[in-house]
Coordinates of C-alpha atoms in Angstrom, one line a residue:
M1 CA 0.0 0.0 0.0
S2 CA 1.3 3.5 -0.9
K3 CA 2.0 6.2 1.6
R4 CA -0.8 8.3 0.1
L5 CA -3.3 5.5 0.6
Q6 CA -2.1 4.9 4.1
L7 CA -2.6 8.6 4.8
L8 CA -6.1 8.5 3.5
I9 CA -6.9 5.5 5.7
D10 CA -5.2 7.1 8.7
T11 CA -7.3 10.2 8.2
A12 CA -10.5 8.2 7.9
T13 CA -9.6 6.5 11.2
A14 CA -8.9 9.8 12.9
Q15 CA -12.3 11.2 11.8
G16 CA -14.2 8.1 13.0
I17 CA -14.8 6.4 9.7
L18 CA -12.8 3.4 11.0
P19 CA -12.3 2.3 14.7
R20 CA -9.2 3.8 16.3
D21 CA -7.8 0.4 17.1
T22 CA -7.9 -0.6 13.4
A23 CA -4.8 -2.4 12.3
P24 CA -3.8 -3.8 8.9
K25 CA -5.2 -7.2 8.5
A26 CA -2.5 -9.9 8.6
A27 CA -2.4 -12.3 5.8
A28 CA -4.3 -15.4 6.8
R29 CA -2.6 -17.6 4.3
P30 CA 1.0 -17.8 3.0
W31 CA 1.4 -16.4 -0.5
P32 CA 2.4 -19.8 -2.0
V33 CA -1.0 -21.1 -0.9
V34 CA -2.7 -18.1 -2.4
L35 CA -0.7 -18.5 -5.6
M36 CA -1.6 -22.2 -6.0
T37 CA -5.2 -21.5 -5.2
G38 CA -5.4 -18.8 -7.8
L39 CA -3.7 -21.1 -10.4
G40 CA -6.2 -23.8 -9.7
A41 CA -9.1 -21.4 -10.1
W42 CA -7.8 -20.2 -13.4
L43 CA -7.3 -23.8 -14.6
A44 CA -10.9 -24.6 -13.5
A45 CA -12.3 -21.6 -15.3
V46 CA -10.9 -22.7 -18.7
P47 CA -13.0 -25.9 -19.2
L48 CA -16.1 -24.2 -17.8
L49 CA -15.7 -21.4 -20.4
A50 CA -15.0 -23.9 -23.1
V51 CA -18.3 -25.7 -22.3
L52 CA -20.1 -22.4 -22.3
F53 CA -18.9 -21.5 -25.8
M54 CA -19.5 -25.1 -27.1
L55 CA -23.2 -24.9 -25.9
F56 CA -23.9 -21.3 -26.9
G57 CA -21.3 -20.4 -29.5
S58 CA -23.5 -19.2 -32.3
A59 CA -25.9 -17.5 -30.0
L60 CA -23.1 -15.6 -28.3
E61 CA -21.8 -14.5 -31.7
T62 CA -25.1 -13.1 -33.1
G63 CA -27.6 -12.7 -30.3
V64 CA -28.1 -11.0 -27.0
L65 CA -26.6 -13.8 -25.0
C66 CA -23.2 -12.1 -24.9
Y67 CA -24.8 -9.2 -23.0
V68 CA -26.7 -11.6 -20.7
F69 CA -23.7 -13.7 -19.9
G70 CA -21.4 -10.8 -19.8
A71 CA -23.5 -8.8 -17.4
G72 CA -24.1 -11.9 -15.3
F73 CA -20.5 -12.8 -15.1
L74 CA -19.5 -9.3 -14.3
F75 CA -22.1 -9.0 -11.5
G76 CA -21.2 -12.4 -10.0
A77 CA -17.5 -11.7 -10.1
V78 CA -17.9 -8.3 -8.3
R79 CA -20.1 -9.9 -5.7
V80 CA -17.5 -12.6 -5.1
L81 CA -14.6 -10.1 -4.9
R82 CA -16.5 -8.0 -2.4
S83 CA -17.5 -10.9 -0.2
N84 CA -15.7 -11.8 3.0
T85 CA -17.3 -15.2 3.4
V86 CA -16.4 -17.1 0.3
S87 CA -13.6 -19.6 0.2
P88 CA -10.2 -18.6 -1.2
F89 CA -10.8 -20.8 -4.3
V90 CA -14.1 -19.1 -5.1
E91 CA -12.5 -15.7 -4.5
Q92 CA -9.7 -16.5 -7.0
L93 CA -12.3 -17.8 -9.5
G94 CA -13.9 -14.4 -9.6
L95 CA -10.9 -12.9 -11.5
P96 CA -11.2 -15.0 -14.7
V97 CA -15.0 -14.7 -14.5
L98 CA -14.6 -11.0 -14.3
L99 CA -12.3 -11.0 -17.3
V100 CA -14.6 -13.2 -19.4
G101 CA -17.6 -11.1 -18.5
G102 CA -15.8 -8.0 -19.6
M103 CA -14.7 -9.6 -22.9
L104 CA -18.2 -10.7 -23.7
L105 CA -19.5 -7.1 -23.2
V106 CA -16.7 -5.7 -25.3
F107 CA -17.5 -8.1 -28.1
G108 CA -21.2 -7.3 -28.0
L109 CA -20.9 -3.5 -27.8
L110 CA -18.3 -3.3 -30.6
R111 CA -20.5 -5.5 -32.7
D112 CA -23.7 -3.6 -32.3
M113 CA -22.8 0.0 -31.7
P114 CA -20.7 2.7 -33.3
Y115 CA -17.1 2.6 -32.0
I116 CA -17.3 5.9 -30.2
A117 CA -20.5 5.0 -28.4
A118 CA -19.3 1.5 -27.5
E119 CA -16.0 2.9 -26.2
G120 CA -17.8 5.5 -24.1
L121 CA -20.1 2.9 -22.6
L122 CA -17.2 0.6 -21.9
L123 CA -15.4 3.4 -20.1
V124 CA -18.4 3.9 -17.9
I125 CA -18.5 0.2 -17.1
V126 CA -14.8 0.0 -16.3
I127 CA -15.0 3.0 -13.9
G128 CA -18.1 1.6 -12.3
T129 CA -16.5 -1.8 -11.7
A130 CA -13.4 -0.1 -10.3
W131 CA -15.6 1.8 -7.9
L132 CA -17.2 -1.5 -6.7
V133 CA -14.2 -3.8 -6.3
P134 CA -12.3 -3.4 -3.0
Q135 CA -8.8 -4.6 -4.2
H136 CA -6.5 -1.6 -4.8
W137 CA -4.4 -3.5 -7.4
L138 CA -7.5 -4.2 -9.4
R139 CA -8.4 -0.6 -9.3
V140 CA -5.0 0.3 -10.7
L141 CA -5.5 -2.2 -13.6
F142 CA -9.0 -0.8 -14.2
G143 CA -7.4 2.7 -14.3
A144 CA -5.0 1.6 -16.9
L145 CA -7.8 0.0 -18.9
A146 CA -9.9 3.2 -18.7
G147 CA -6.9 5.2 -19.8
A148 CA -6.4 3.0 -22.9
I149 CA -10.1 3.2 -23.8
F150 CA -10.1 7.0 -23.4
I151 CA -7.0 7.4 -25.6
V152 CA -8.5 5.2 -28.3
M153 CA -11.8 7.2 -28.1
N154 CA -9.9 10.4 -28.8
T155 CA -7.7 9.1 -31.6
P156 CA -8.8 9.6 -35.2
H157 CA -9.3 6.1 -36.5
Q158 CA -7.9 7.0 -40.0
S159 CA -4.6 8.3 -38.6
S160 CA -1.5 6.1 -38.4
G161 CA 2.3 6.4 -37.8
Q162 CA 4.1 8.5 -35.3
F163 CA 2.0 10.9 -33.1
H164 CA -1.3 9.4 -34.3
L165 CA -2.2 8.9 -30.6
W166 CA -1.1 12.4 -29.7
A167 CA -4.5 14.0 -29.1
G168 CA -5.8 11.2 -27.0
I169 CA -2.6 11.1 -24.9
Q170 CA -2.7 14.8 -24.2
L171 CA -6.3 14.7 -23.1
A172 CA -5.6 11.7 -20.9
L173 CA -2.7 13.7 -19.4
V174 CA -5.0 16.7 -18.7
L175 CA -7.6 14.5 -17.0
W176 CA -4.8 13.0 -14.8
L177 CA -3.6 16.5 -13.8
I178 CA -7.2 17.3 -12.8
A179 CA -7.4 14.1 -10.8
V180 CA -4.1 15.0 -9.0
F181 CA -5.3 18.5 -8.3
L182 CA -8.5 17.2 -6.8
A183 CA -6.7 14.6 -4.7
D184 CA -4.1 17.1 -3.4
S185 CA -6.4 20.1 -2.8
H186 CA -9.1 18.4 -0.8
A187 CA -8.5 16.9 2.6
P188 CA -10.1 13.4 3.2
S189 CA -13.4 13.5 4.9
R190 CA -15.9 10.9 6.2
R191 CA -18.1 11.6 3.2
H192 CA -15.4 11.5 0.4
A193 CA -12.9 9.0 1.8
H194 CA -13.9 6.2 -0.6
T195 CA -14.0 8.5 -3.5
M196 CA -10.5 9.8 -2.9
I197 CA -9.1 6.3 -2.5
V198 CA -10.7 5.1 -5.8
L199 CA -9.5 8.3 -7.5
E200 CA -5.9 7.9 -6.3
T201 CA -5.6 4.2 -7.3
M202 CA -7.3 4.6 -10.7
S203 CA -5.3 7.7 -11.5
N204 CA -2.1 5.7 -10.8
G205 CA -3.0 3.1 -13.4
W206 CA -4.3 5.8 -15.8
I207 CA -1.0 7.8 -15.9
L208 CA 1.1 4.6 -16.2
L209 CA -0.8 3.6 -19.3
T210 CA -0.6 7.2 -20.6
L211 CA 3.2 7.2 -20.2
A212 CA 3.5 3.9 -22.0
A213 CA 1.3 5.1 -24.8
L214 CA 3.4 8.3 -25.0
A215 CA 6.6 6.4 -25.2
Y216 CA 5.2 4.1 -27.9
D217 CA 3.7 6.9 -29.9
S218 CA 7.1 8.7 -29.9
G219 CA 8.7 5.9 -31.9
S220 CA 11.7 3.7 -31.7
T221 CA 14.4 4.7 -29.2
F222 CA 18.2 4.5 -29.4
L223 CA 19.7 0.9 -29.2
A224 CA 16.2 -0.7 -29.0
P225 CA 15.1 -3.2 -31.5
A226 CA 13.2 -1.6 -34.4
A227 CA 10.2 -3.9 -33.7
L228 CA 9.6 -2.1 -30.4
G229 CA 8.5 1.1 -32.0
H230 CA 8.0 2.8 -35.3
V231 CA 9.7 5.6 -37.2
R232 CA 8.2 8.9 -38.5
D233 CA 6.6 8.7 -41.9
A234 CA 8.3 10.6 -44.7
G235 CA 7.3 14.2 -44.7
A236 CA 5.9 14.1 -41.3
T237 CA 8.2 16.8 -40.0
A238 CA 7.0 19.2 -42.7
D239 CA 3.4 19.0 -41.6
S240 CA 2.0 22.1 -40.0
S241 CA 0.4 20.0 -37.2
Y242 CA 3.9 18.8 -36.3
S243 CA 5.0 22.3 -35.5
M244 CA 2.1 22.6 -33.1
V245 CA 3.1 19.4 -31.4
K246 CA 6.6 20.7 -31.0
A247 CA 5.5 24.0 -29.6
L248 CA 3.1 22.4 -27.1
S249 CA 5.8 20.0 -26.0
A250 CA 8.0 22.9 -25.2
V251 CA 5.2 24.7 -23.3
M252 CA 4.6 21.6 -21.2
A253 CA 8.2 21.4 -20.3
V254 CA 8.2 25.0 -19.1
A255 CA 5.0 24.3 -17.2
G256 CA 6.6 21.4 -15.4
A257 CA 9.6 23.5 -14.5
G258 CA 7.3 26.3 -13.2
W259 CA 5.5 23.8 -11.0
L260 CA 8.7 22.6 -9.5
G261 CA 9.8 26.2 -8.9
H262 CA 6.5 26.8 -7.1
R263 CA 7.0 23.7 -4.9
W264 CA 10.7 24.1 -4.2
T265 CA 12.0 27.7 -3.7
V266 CA 15.6 26.8 -4.5
L267 CA 14.6 26.0 -8.0
R268 CA 13.7 29.6 -8.6
A269 CA 17.4 30.5 -9.0
P270 CA 18.4 31.8 -12.4
R271 CA 20.6 28.8 -13.2
Y272 CA 17.6 26.5 -12.9
A273 CA 15.7 28.8 -15.2
A274 CA 18.5 28.2 -17.7
A275 CA 18.0 24.4 -17.1
A276 CA 14.3 24.8 -17.8
A277 CA 15.1 26.6 -21.0
I278 CA 17.4 23.8 -22.1
L279 CA 14.7 21.2 -21.4
A280 CA 12.2 23.4 -23.3
I281 CA 14.5 23.4 -26.4
L282 CA 15.0 19.7 -26.1
S283 CA 11.2 19.2 -25.8
W284 CA 10.8 21.2 -29.0
L285 CA 13.3 19.1 -30.8
V286 CA 11.9 15.8 -29.4
P287 CA 8.0 16.1 -29.4
G288 CA 6.4 14.1 -26.7
L289 CA 9.2 14.8 -24.2
G290 CA 7.3 17.8 -22.8
A291 CA 4.4 15.7 -21.6
A292 CA 6.7 13.2 -19.9
L293 CA 8.6 16.0 -18.2
L294 CA 5.4 17.6 -17.0
A295 CA 4.2 14.3 -15.5
L296 CA 7.6 13.9 -13.9
A297 CA 7.5 17.3 -12.4
V298 CA 4.0 16.8 -11.0
C299 CA 4.9 13.4 -9.5
V300 CA 8.1 14.7 -7.9
G301 CA 6.4 17.9 -6.6
S302 CA 3.6 15.9 -5.1
G303 CA 5.7 13.1 -3.6
R304 CA 4.5 10.4 -6.0
W305 CA 8.0 8.9 -6.3
R306 CA 7.1 5.6 -7.9
L307 CA 5.2 7.3 -10.6
A308 CA 8.1 9.8 -10.9
V309 CA 10.4 6.8 -11.7
A310 CA 7.9 5.7 -14.4
S311 CA 7.8 9.2 -15.8
A312 CA 11.6 9.4 -15.9
V313 CA 11.8 6.1 -17.8
A314 CA 9.3 7.3 -20.3
A315 CA 11.3 10.6 -20.7
G316 CA 14.5 8.6 -21.2
W317 CA 12.9 6.5 -23.9
I318 CA 11.5 9.6 -25.7
I319 CA 14.9 11.3 -25.6
G320 CA 16.3 8.3 -27.3
T321 CA 13.9 8.7 -30.2
F322 CA 15.9 11.8 -31.2
Y323 CA 18.4 9.4 -32.8
Y324 CA 15.8 8.4 -35.4
Q325 CA 14.9 12.0 -36.5
L326 CA 16.4 11.7 -40.0
D327 CA 15.8 15.4 -40.8
V328 CA 18.7 16.2 -38.4
T329 CA 22.2 14.8 -39.3
L330 CA 23.9 12.5 -36.8
A331 CA 26.7 15.0 -36.3
S332 CA 24.2 17.8 -35.5
K333 CA 22.4 15.5 -33.0
A334 CA 25.7 14.7 -31.3
A335 CA 26.6 18.3 -31.1
I336 CA 23.2 19.2 -29.7
M337 CA 23.3 16.5 -27.0
V338 CA 26.9 17.3 -26.0
G339 CA 26.2 21.0 -25.8
M340 CA 23.1 20.4 -23.6
G341 CA 25.0 17.9 -21.4
A342 CA 27.8 20.4 -20.9
A343 CA 25.3 23.1 -20.1
F344 CA 23.7 20.9 -17.4
G345 CA 27.1 20.1 -16.1
V346 CA 27.9 23.8 -15.7
I347 CA 24.5 24.4 -13.9
A348 CA 25.2 21.5 -11.6
W349 CA 28.7 22.9 -10.8
L350 CA 27.2 26.3 -10.1
G351 CA 24.8 24.8 -7.6
R352 CA 27.4 22.9 -5.6
P353 CA 28.6 25.8 -3.4
V354 CA 25.0 26.5 -2.2
S355 CA 24.5 22.9 -1.2
Q356 CA 27.8 22.8 0.6
T357 CA 27.1 26.0 2.5
V358 CA 23.7 24.9 3.6
S359 CA 24.9 21.5 4.8
Q360 CA 27.8 22.6 6.9
S361 CA 25.9 21.8 10.2
A362 CA 26.2 18.1 11.0
D363 CA 23.1 18.4 13.3
V364 CA 20.8 19.4 10.4
P365 CA 19.9 16.4 8.1
P366 CA 19.1 16.9 4.4
I367 CA 15.4 17.6 3.9
A368 CA 13.1 17.8 0.9
A369 CA 9.9 19.4 1.9
P370 CA 7.7 20.5 -1.0
G371 CA 6.4 24.0 -0.5
V372 CA 8.6 24.7 2.6
G373 CA 12.2 24.7 1.5
S374 CA 14.3 22.9 -1.0
P375 CA 16.0 19.5 -1.4
V376 CA 19.4 19.9 0.1
S377 CA 22.1 17.3 -0.7
T378 CA 25.8 16.8 0.0
T379 CA 28.3 15.1 -2.3
T380 CA 31.1 13.4 -0.4
R381 CA 34.5 12.6 -1.9
P382 CA 33.7 8.9 -2.3
Q383 CA 30.4 9.8 -4.1
L384 CA 32.2 12.3 -6.3
A385 CA 34.9 9.7 -7.1
G386 CA 32.1 7.2 -7.9
I387 CA 30.4 9.6 -10.3
V388 CA 33.7 10.3 -12.1
A389 CA 34.5 6.6 -12.2
T390 CA 31.1 5.8 -13.7
L391 CA 31.5 8.5 -16.3
L392 CA 35.0 7.2 -17.2
L393 CA 33.8 3.6 -17.4
T394 CA 30.9 4.7 -19.6
L395 CA 33.3 6.5 -22.0
V396 CA 35.7 3.5 -22.0
V397 CA 32.9 1.0 -22.7
A398 CA 31.3 3.1 -25.4
N399 CA 34.5 4.0 -27.2
G400 CA 35.8 0.5 -26.8
A401 CA 32.8 -0.8 -28.7
I402 CA 33.3 1.8 -31.4
W403 CA 37.0 1.0 -31.7
Q404 CA 36.3 -2.7 -32.0
K405 CA 33.8 -2.1 -34.9
Q406 CA 36.2 0.3 -36.6
A407 CA 39.0 -2.3 -36.3
L408 CA 36.7 -5.0 -37.8
I409 CA 35.8 -2.7 -40.7
S410 CA 39.4 -1.9 -41.5
S411 CA 41.0 -5.3 -41.0
G412 CA 38.1 -7.8 -41.4
R413 CA 37.7 -10.1 -44.4
P414 CA 35.1 -8.9 -46.9
I415 CA 32.5 -11.4 -47.8
F416 CA 29.0 -11.3 -49.4
I417 CA 26.0 -13.2 -48.2
A418 CA 22.9 -13.6 -50.5
L419 CA 19.7 -12.1 -49.3
A420 CA 16.5 -14.2 -49.1
P421 CA 13.0 -12.8 -49.6
A422 CA 11.6 -11.1 -46.6
D423 CA 8.0 -10.4 -45.6
P424 CA 6.9 -7.6 -48.0
R425 CA 4.8 -6.1 -45.2
S426 CA 8.0 -5.4 -43.1
L427 CA 10.5 -5.0 -45.9
M428 CA 10.6 -1.2 -45.8
Q429 CA 9.8 0.6 -42.6
G430 CA 10.5 4.3 -43.3
D431 CA 14.3 4.3 -42.6
Y432 CA 15.2 0.7 -42.5
M433 CA 14.6 -2.5 -44.4
T434 CA 14.2 -6.0 -42.9
L435 CA 16.9 -8.4 -44.1
N436 CA 16.6 -12.1 -44.5
F437 CA 19.5 -14.4 -45.5
Q438 CA 19.8 -17.8 -47.1
L439 CA 20.5 -19.9 -44.1
P440 CA 18.9 -23.3 -44.8
A441 CA 21.3 -25.3 -42.6
V442 CA 20.2 -23.6 -39.4
E443 CA 16.4 -23.6 -39.7
N444 CA 16.2 -26.1 -36.8
L445 CA 18.0 -23.6 -34.5
R446 CA 15.5 -20.7 -34.6
T447 CA 15.3 -20.5 -30.8
A448 CA 19.1 -20.7 -30.2
R449 CA 20.8 -17.5 -28.9
R450 CA 23.8 -18.0 -31.2
A451 CA 25.4 -20.6 -33.5
Q452 CA 28.4 -21.0 -35.7
V453 CA 28.1 -22.2 -39.3
I454 CA 30.6 -23.2 -42.0
A455 CA 30.4 -21.2 -45.2
K456 CA 32.2 -21.8 -48.5
V457 CA 33.6 -18.6 -50.1
D458 CA 34.0 -18.5 -53.9
E459 CA 36.4 -16.3 -55.9
R460 CA 34.1 -13.3 -55.8
G461 CA 33.8 -13.4 -52.0
V462 CA 30.3 -14.8 -51.9
A463 CA 29.7 -17.1 -48.9
V464 CA 27.3 -20.0 -49.1
M465 CA 26.3 -21.6 -45.8
Q466 CA 27.0 -25.4 -45.7
G467 CA 26.1 -26.5 -42.2
L468 CA 26.8 -26.1 -38.5
A469 CA 30.4 -25.9 -37.3
T470 CA 31.4 -28.9 -35.3
G471 CA 35.1 -28.1 -34.7
Q472 CA 36.3 -29.9 -37.8
A473 CA 39.2 -28.6 -39.8
L474 CA 38.3 -26.0 -42.5
A475 CA 39.3 -26.2 -46.1
A476 CA 41.1 -23.3 -47.7
D477 CA 37.9 -21.8 -49.1
Q478 CA 35.8 -22.2 -45.9
I479 CA 35.2 -19.9 -43.0
V480 CA 33.3 -19.9 -39.8
I481 CA 30.5 -17.3 -39.4
E482 CA 28.8 -16.6 -36.1
L483 CA 25.0 -16.1 -36.1
L484 CA 23.2 -14.1 -33.5
Q485 CA 19.6 -14.3 -32.4
T486 CA 17.6 -11.3 -33.6
G487 CA 13.9 -10.6 -33.6
S488 CA 13.6 -12.5 -36.9
G489 CA 15.8 -15.5 -35.9
L490 CA 19.4 -16.3 -36.3
R491 CA 21.2 -13.8 -38.5
P492 CA 24.8 -12.8 -39.2
A493 CA 25.2 -9.6 -37.1
T494 CA 21.7 -8.0 -37.8
D495 CA 18.3 -8.4 -39.4
A496 CA 17.9 -4.8 -40.6
W497 CA 19.7 -2.2 -42.7
Y498 CA 19.2 1.5 -41.8
F499 CA 19.3 4.2 -44.4
K500 CA 18.5 7.8 -44.8
E501 CA 14.8 8.6 -45.3
G502 CA 13.9 8.9 -48.9
E503 CA 16.4 6.3 -50.2
A504 CA 14.2 3.3 -50.2
Q505 CA 14.3 3.1 -54.0
R506 CA 18.1 3.0 -53.9
W507 CA 18.3 0.0 -51.6
S508 CA 15.3 -1.9 -53.0
G509 CA 17.6 -3.6 -55.5
A510 CA 19.8 -5.2 -52.9
K511 CA 20.7 -8.8 -53.4
Y512 CA 23.7 -9.3 -51.2
G513 CA 24.8 -8.1 -47.8
E514 CA 28.5 -7.0 -47.5
F515 CA 30.1 -8.0 -44.3
R516 CA 33.5 -7.7 -42.6
I517 CA 34.4 -10.8 -40.6
D518 CA 37.3 -11.6 -38.2
D519 CA 39.1 -14.9 -37.6
K520 CA 36.6 -15.8 -34.8
G521 CA 33.6 -15.5 -37.1
R522 CA 32.2 -12.3 -35.8
A523 CA 30.6 -10.4 -38.6
L524 CA 29.6 -6.7 -39.2
L525 CA 27.2 -5.6 -41.9
V526 CA 28.8 -2.6 -43.7
N527 CA 26.9 -2.3 -47.0
L528 CA 24.4 -3.8 -49.4
R529 CA 25.2 -4.8 -53.0
G530 CA 23.3 -5.5 -56.2
A531 CA 22.9 -8.7 -58.2
D532 CA 26.4 -8.4 -59.7
L533 CA 27.9 -7.2 -56.4
E534 CA 27.9 -3.6 -57.6
P535 CA 27.6 -0.8 -55.0
L536 CA 24.1 0.7 -54.7

């Protein structure tokens, strides 16, 4: 249970809503027993539901039985979850029944009603169910589900690509801000205690889902597999609405900084205004970041630390999407990030004397009281040494990886591997193309993390896979190639080739992948070649 929920319960106790001797109820059963009971309930629910669909399958698909069974299951599950007298098995059985009842209602409403009306009614049902169930974790899940429905409701169904969820996400963020304001500006009372608890738990799930949608809608992030996101469609940056998205992102970053300045007086210093300006510029360059920073500021300023961590993770993901903005050159991106990092370093350095002066007294511990003072921290010599060591280690690891790849490019053996047909739906994805290679000898190792194969290299340098390497001696025209597991299966080095936006036609004629390979079989894709090994 969170501290805020505990505060609400304590306040309700102090005002007579609960007896003064109320204590948290101790778990009556060990968690392994609860886990096994729940597993048994879920396993028992599966055959029961199978029988239901076998008996009423066609009627459920076309008639009103989906509403009858859906409402009945939902009602029965809520009654079970609210009851204190049922057995643990029956209580756990209520969860899958609740899920099935909801799915039946979703199916019927989307089948018989316009999408917007069905989604609105589902939103009401979800909120009502969250109001009735007593389990806090279920309310968090219902809050996330309600947030997802709300975002879909406010998303144009004809839109696609990056930022197509933007309108729904921003409205969801606004509603969460309103919920936070209501929760923080009204003291709990006997009359509204239940409402405040439901509002707090549901809003937690709501903002977590909103942050996840914001990160997804922002696109692929740096060093993440391309399948985890998407890239901006060609010409998206020239759209007039894109300029509005960037401007609003910067405004939200400034609003978040202003909120923190309101809560913590030390952040009103000019140097922190400069930091806010840098974040606003970065939010303008990376649309979507402003919303995450605003959520982060509100969570930090109101003491919602777990949600603050989630907001920081979303912000970090969104900053990484800057790597895929192909309208900005890689050198320009690097210069921008280095410049901003240096500016933040200067701001942090300017803030150190103030922290050291305030913390001279050993009798006064560091505090962080929103609205009263400011977060005061001290940096000891071991901590400073740790920071410097971490920075140096990061630089060594990053530059070491770069050096290894450069060495492989300059001294590795050039070979060519024929491309195999790839799924046309995923061949071209804006700024990268999916690669498939002719690897018939390792089809039975799709789930392996890595494997080594023997390839025969002809006079042109074309390598043809012959089979798995088993340690046998190699002929003069044979080499070992290491295959790595990717999202598409085992591949030499990678399963994608990234290119500048607008060059899809240039690379569409690729028939071979050009690699550099070392004596241990490690390969690096450096280029694509045509049917006659000509450069593209």
